[in-house]
Short mmCIF file of C-alpha atoms in Angstrom, two decimals:
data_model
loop_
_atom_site.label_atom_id
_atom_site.label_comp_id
_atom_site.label_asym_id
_atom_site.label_seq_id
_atom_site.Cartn_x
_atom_site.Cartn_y
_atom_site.Cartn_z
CA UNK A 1 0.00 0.00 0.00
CA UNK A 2 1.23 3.42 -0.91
CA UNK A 3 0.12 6.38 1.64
CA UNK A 4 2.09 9.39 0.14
CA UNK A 5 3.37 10.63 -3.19
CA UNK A 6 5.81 13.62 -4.67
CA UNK A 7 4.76 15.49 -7.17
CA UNK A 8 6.19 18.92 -8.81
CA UNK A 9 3.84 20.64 -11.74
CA UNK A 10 5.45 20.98 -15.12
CA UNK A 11 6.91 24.93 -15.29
CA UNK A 12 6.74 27.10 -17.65
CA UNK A 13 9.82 25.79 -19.22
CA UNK A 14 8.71 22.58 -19.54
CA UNK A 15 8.58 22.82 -23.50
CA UNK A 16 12.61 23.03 -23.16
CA UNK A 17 12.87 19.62 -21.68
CA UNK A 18 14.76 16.95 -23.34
CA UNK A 19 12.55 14.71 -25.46
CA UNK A 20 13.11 11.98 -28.78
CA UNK A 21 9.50 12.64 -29.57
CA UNK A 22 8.23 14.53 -32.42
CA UNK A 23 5.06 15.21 -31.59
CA UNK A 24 5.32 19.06 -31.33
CA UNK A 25 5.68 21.56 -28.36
CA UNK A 26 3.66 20.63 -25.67
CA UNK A 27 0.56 22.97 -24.28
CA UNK A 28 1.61 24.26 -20.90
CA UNK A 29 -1.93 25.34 -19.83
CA UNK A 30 -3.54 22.08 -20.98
CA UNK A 31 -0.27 19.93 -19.38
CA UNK A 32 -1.24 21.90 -15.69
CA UNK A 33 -4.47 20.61 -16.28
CA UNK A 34 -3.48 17.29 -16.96
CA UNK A 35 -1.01 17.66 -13.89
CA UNK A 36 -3.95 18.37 -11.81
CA UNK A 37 -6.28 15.58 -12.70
CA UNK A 38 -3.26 13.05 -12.45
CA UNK A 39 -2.92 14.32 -8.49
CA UNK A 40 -6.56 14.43 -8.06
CA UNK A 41 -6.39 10.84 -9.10
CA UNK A 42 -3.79 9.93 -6.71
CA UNK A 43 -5.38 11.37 -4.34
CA UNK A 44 -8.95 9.12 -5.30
CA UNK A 45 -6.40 6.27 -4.74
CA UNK A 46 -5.72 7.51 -1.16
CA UNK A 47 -2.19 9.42 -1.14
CA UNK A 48 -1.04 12.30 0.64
CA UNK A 49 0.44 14.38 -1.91
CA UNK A 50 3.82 16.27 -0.95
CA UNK A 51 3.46 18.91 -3.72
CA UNK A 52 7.02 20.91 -4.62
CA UNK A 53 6.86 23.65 -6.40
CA UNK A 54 7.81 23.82 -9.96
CA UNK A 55 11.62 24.36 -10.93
CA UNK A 56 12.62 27.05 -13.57
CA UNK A 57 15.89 25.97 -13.64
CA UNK A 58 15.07 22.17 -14.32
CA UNK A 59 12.35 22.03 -17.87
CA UNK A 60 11.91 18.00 -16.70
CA UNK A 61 11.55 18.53 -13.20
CA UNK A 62 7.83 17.58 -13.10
CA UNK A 63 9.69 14.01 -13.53
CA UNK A 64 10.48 13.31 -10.10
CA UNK A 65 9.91 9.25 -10.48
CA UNK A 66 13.69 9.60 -11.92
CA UNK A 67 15.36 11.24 -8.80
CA UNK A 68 14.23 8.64 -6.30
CA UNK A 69 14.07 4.65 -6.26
CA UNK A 70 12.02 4.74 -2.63
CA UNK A 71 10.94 1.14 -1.45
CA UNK A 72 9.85 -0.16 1.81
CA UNK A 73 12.92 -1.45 2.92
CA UNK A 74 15.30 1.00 1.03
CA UNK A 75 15.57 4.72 -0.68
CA UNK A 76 18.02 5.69 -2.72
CA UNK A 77 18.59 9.12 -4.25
CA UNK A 78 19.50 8.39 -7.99
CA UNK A 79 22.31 9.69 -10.36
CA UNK A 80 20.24 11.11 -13.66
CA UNK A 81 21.36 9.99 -16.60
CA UNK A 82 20.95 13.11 -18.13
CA UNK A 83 24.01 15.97 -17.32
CA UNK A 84 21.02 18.35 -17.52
CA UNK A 85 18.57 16.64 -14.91
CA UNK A 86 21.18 16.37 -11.87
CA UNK A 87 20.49 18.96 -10.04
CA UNK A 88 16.70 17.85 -10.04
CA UNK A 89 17.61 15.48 -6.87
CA UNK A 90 18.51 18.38 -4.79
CA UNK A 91 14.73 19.16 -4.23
CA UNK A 92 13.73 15.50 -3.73
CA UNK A 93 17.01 14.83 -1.25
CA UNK A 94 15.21 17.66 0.99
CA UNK A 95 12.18 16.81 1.01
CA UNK A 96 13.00 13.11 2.20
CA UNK A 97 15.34 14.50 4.23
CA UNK A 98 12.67 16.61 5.85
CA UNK A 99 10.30 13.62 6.23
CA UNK A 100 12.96 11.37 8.04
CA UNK A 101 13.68 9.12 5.62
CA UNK A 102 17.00 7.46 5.13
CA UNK A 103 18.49 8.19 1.93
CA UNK A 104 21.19 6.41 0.15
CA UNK A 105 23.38 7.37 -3.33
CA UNK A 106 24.54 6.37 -6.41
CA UNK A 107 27.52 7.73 -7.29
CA UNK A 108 29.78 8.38 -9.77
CA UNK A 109 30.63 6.67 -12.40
CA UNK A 110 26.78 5.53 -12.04
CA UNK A 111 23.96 7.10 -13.72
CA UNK A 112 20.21 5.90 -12.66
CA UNK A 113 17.32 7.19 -13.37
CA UNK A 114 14.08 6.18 -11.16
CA UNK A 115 12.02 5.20 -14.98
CA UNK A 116 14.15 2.30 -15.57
CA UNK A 117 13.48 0.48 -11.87
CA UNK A 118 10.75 -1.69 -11.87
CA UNK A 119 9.60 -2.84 -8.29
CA UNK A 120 7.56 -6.32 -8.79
CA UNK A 121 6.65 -7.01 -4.90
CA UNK A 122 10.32 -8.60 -3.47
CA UNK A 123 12.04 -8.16 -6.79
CA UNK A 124 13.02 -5.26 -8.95
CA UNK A 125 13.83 -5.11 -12.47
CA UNK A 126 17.15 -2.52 -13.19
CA UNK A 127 16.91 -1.66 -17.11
CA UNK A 128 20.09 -0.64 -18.26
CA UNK A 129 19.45 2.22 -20.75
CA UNK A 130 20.59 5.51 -22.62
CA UNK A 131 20.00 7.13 -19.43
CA UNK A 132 20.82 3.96 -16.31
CA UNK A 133 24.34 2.88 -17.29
CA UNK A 134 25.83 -0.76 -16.27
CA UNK A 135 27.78 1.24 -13.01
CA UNK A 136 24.85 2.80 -11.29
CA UNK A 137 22.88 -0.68 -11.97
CA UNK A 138 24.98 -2.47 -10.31
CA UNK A 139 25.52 -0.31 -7.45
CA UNK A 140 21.55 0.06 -7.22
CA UNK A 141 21.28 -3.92 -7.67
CA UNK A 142 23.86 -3.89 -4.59
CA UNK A 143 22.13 -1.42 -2.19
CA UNK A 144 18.64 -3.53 -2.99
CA UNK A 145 20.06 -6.98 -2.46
CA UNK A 146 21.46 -5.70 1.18
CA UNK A 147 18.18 -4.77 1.92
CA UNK A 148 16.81 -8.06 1.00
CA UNK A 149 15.26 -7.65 -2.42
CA UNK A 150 16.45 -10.01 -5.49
CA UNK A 151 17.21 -8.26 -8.60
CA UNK A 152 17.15 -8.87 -12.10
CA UNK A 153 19.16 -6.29 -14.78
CA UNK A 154 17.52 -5.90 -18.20
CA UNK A 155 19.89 -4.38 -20.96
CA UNK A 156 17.47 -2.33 -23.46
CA UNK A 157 19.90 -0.27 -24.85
CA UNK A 158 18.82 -2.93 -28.50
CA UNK A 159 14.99 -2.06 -27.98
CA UNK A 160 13.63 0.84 -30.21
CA UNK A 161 10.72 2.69 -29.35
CA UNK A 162 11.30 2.99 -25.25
CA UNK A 163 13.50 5.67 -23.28
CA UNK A 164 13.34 3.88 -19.84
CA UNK A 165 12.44 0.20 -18.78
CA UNK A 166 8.75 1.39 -17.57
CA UNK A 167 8.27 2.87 -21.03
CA UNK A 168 7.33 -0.61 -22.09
CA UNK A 169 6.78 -2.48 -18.74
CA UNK A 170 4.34 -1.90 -15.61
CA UNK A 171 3.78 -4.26 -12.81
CA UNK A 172 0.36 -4.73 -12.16
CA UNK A 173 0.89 -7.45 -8.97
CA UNK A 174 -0.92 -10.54 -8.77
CA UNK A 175 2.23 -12.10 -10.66
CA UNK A 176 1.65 -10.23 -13.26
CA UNK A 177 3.08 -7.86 -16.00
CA UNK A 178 2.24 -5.49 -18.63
CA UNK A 179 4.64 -5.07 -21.21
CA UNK A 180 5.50 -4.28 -24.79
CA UNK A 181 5.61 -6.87 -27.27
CA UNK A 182 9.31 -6.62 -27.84
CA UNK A 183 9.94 -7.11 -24.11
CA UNK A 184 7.52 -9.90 -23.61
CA UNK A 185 9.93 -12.85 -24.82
CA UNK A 186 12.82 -11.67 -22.57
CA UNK A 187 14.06 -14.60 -19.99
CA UNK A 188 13.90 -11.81 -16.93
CA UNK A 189 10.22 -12.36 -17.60
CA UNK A 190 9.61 -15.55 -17.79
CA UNK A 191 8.28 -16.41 -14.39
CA UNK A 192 5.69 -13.96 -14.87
CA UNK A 193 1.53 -13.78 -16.70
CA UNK A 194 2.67 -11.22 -19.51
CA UNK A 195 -0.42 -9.06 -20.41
CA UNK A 196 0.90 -7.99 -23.85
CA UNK A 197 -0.12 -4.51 -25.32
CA UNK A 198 -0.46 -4.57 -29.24
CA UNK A 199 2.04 -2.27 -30.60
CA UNK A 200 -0.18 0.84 -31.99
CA UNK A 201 -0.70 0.79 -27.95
CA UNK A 202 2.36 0.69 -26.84
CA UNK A 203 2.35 4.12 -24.83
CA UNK A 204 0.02 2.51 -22.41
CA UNK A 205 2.32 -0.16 -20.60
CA UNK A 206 3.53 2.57 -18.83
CA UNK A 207 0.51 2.17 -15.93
CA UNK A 208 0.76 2.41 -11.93
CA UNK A 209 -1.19 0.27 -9.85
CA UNK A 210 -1.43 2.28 -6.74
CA UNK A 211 -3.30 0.81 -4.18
CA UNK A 212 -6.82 -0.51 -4.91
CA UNK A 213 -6.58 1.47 -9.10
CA UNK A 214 -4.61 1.06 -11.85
CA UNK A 215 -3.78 4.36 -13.46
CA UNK A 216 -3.87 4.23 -17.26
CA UNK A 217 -3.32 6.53 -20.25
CA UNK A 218 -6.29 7.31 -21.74
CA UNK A 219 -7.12 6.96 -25.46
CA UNK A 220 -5.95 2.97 -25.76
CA UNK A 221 -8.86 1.30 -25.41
CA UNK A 222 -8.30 -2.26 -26.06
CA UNK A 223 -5.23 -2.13 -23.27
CA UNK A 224 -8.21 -0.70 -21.25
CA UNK A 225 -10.57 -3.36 -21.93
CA UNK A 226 -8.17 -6.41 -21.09
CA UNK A 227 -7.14 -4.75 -18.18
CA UNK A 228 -10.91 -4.15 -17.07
CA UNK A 229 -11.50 -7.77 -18.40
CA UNK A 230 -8.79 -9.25 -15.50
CA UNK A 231 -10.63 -7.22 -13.04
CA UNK A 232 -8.53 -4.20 -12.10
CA UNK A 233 -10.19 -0.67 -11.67
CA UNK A 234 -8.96 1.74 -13.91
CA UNK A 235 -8.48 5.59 -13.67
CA UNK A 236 -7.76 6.59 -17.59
CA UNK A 237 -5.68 10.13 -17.35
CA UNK A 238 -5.00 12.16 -20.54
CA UNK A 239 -1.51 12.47 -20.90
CA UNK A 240 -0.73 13.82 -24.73
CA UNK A 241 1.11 16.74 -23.29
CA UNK A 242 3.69 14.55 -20.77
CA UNK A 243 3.88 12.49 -23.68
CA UNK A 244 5.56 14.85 -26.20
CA UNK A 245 8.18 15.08 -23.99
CA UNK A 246 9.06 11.47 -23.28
CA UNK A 247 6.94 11.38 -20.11
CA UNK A 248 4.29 8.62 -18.82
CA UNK A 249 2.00 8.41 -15.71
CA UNK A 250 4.82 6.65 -13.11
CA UNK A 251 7.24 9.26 -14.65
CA UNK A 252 5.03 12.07 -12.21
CA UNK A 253 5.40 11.24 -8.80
CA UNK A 254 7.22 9.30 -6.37
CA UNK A 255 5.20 6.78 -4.52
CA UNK A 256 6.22 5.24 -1.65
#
């Protein structure tokens, strides 16, 4: 169970953010709104929002899921990949600072960002990325291992069409994972029920099951009707304006 997210609105910067997409600038005013509903939804699923304010120094700062890998037996502050995004942790580091929690690093040579971590109950998946290089995987896969999780790394550096590991992967519990088709054969998965989303989908395997709701991008609605079809209630959030710049729904907060 999840009782309190981080989130930090999109600035008015936000349009210079890093991004491979080419889907056009994105709308501030209409991304804020977006912003909005997405916390209002978290906080239908029962989370105490910490809301920071937004950064004008940092365009991708609304994506605080890649500062932070925060699970119940361990928090670490990440290393972005990204020379732009690194001092986006300083905000983050406070804030758990503030509420008591005890923080660990990654450090340098690593580079992780919080996208390519995967949490599935006991075990977490580590993608190893353009952004989460082989050092800070390791040293993550370390710190979680000490704290009793098992780990499994997942090189996607060969798979087109995804930026971090949860571009193309969600875990949706009950032994069970949503993925992209050109993830769903990979031997990390085996062990799992693979709910595969057809590729004209693919932006929706980034979901978030938080609590008693999955959280879902709208506008893909035969991912939505399988998912409704296996019994999980589903919260469908517009997110065309995160998703010009590279963004999904677990990108925007940190749950924990």
């Amino acid at each position: 169970m999840f009782r309190t997210a981080i989130v930090r609105p999109p600035g008015a910067n936000f349009a210079e953010g890093l991004t491979s997409e080419s889907l056009g600038p994105p709308d501030i005013a209409l991304a804020l709104i977006q912003h909005e509903r997405y916390c209002a939804a978290l906080e239908r699923c029962g989370l105490k929002l910490v809301r920071l304010p937004a950064d004008r120094h940092h365009p991708d700062a609304c994506f605080v899921e890649d500062t932070a890998v925060l699970l119940p037996r361990g928090n670490v502050i990440t290393r972005p990949g990204a020379d732009s995004r690194r001092g986006e942790v300083e905000a983050i580091r406070a804030s758990l600072d503030e509420q008591g929690l005890a923080l660990q690093t990654i450090d340098d040579p690593g580079t992780v960002d919080g996208g390519d971590i995967c949490e599935a109950g006991e075990h977490v998946f580590i993608g190893v990325s353009a952004r989460t290089n082989t050092a800070g995987a390791a040293q993550l896969a370390s710190l979680l291992q000490a704290a009793g999780y098992t780990t499994r790394v997942v090189d996607i550096r060969d798979t087109s069409g995804i930026l971090h590991l949860k571009s193309g992967l969600s875990w949706l519990g009950d032994g069970r994972l949503l993925l992209i088709d050109a993830l769903a054969d990979h031997p990390a998965f085996a062990g799992y029920e693979r709910v595969r989303i057809e590729s004209d989908e693919a932006y929706a395997a980034n979901a978030v099951r938080v609590n008693g709701h999955v959280l879902v991008a709208a506008g893909y609605p035969r991912t939505a009707a399988r998912l409704r079809e296996l019994g999980y209630a589903l919260i469908e959030l517009d997110m065309s304006e995160f998703r010009k710049m590279d963004g999904g729904l677990s990108c925007l907060s940190l749950r924990y």
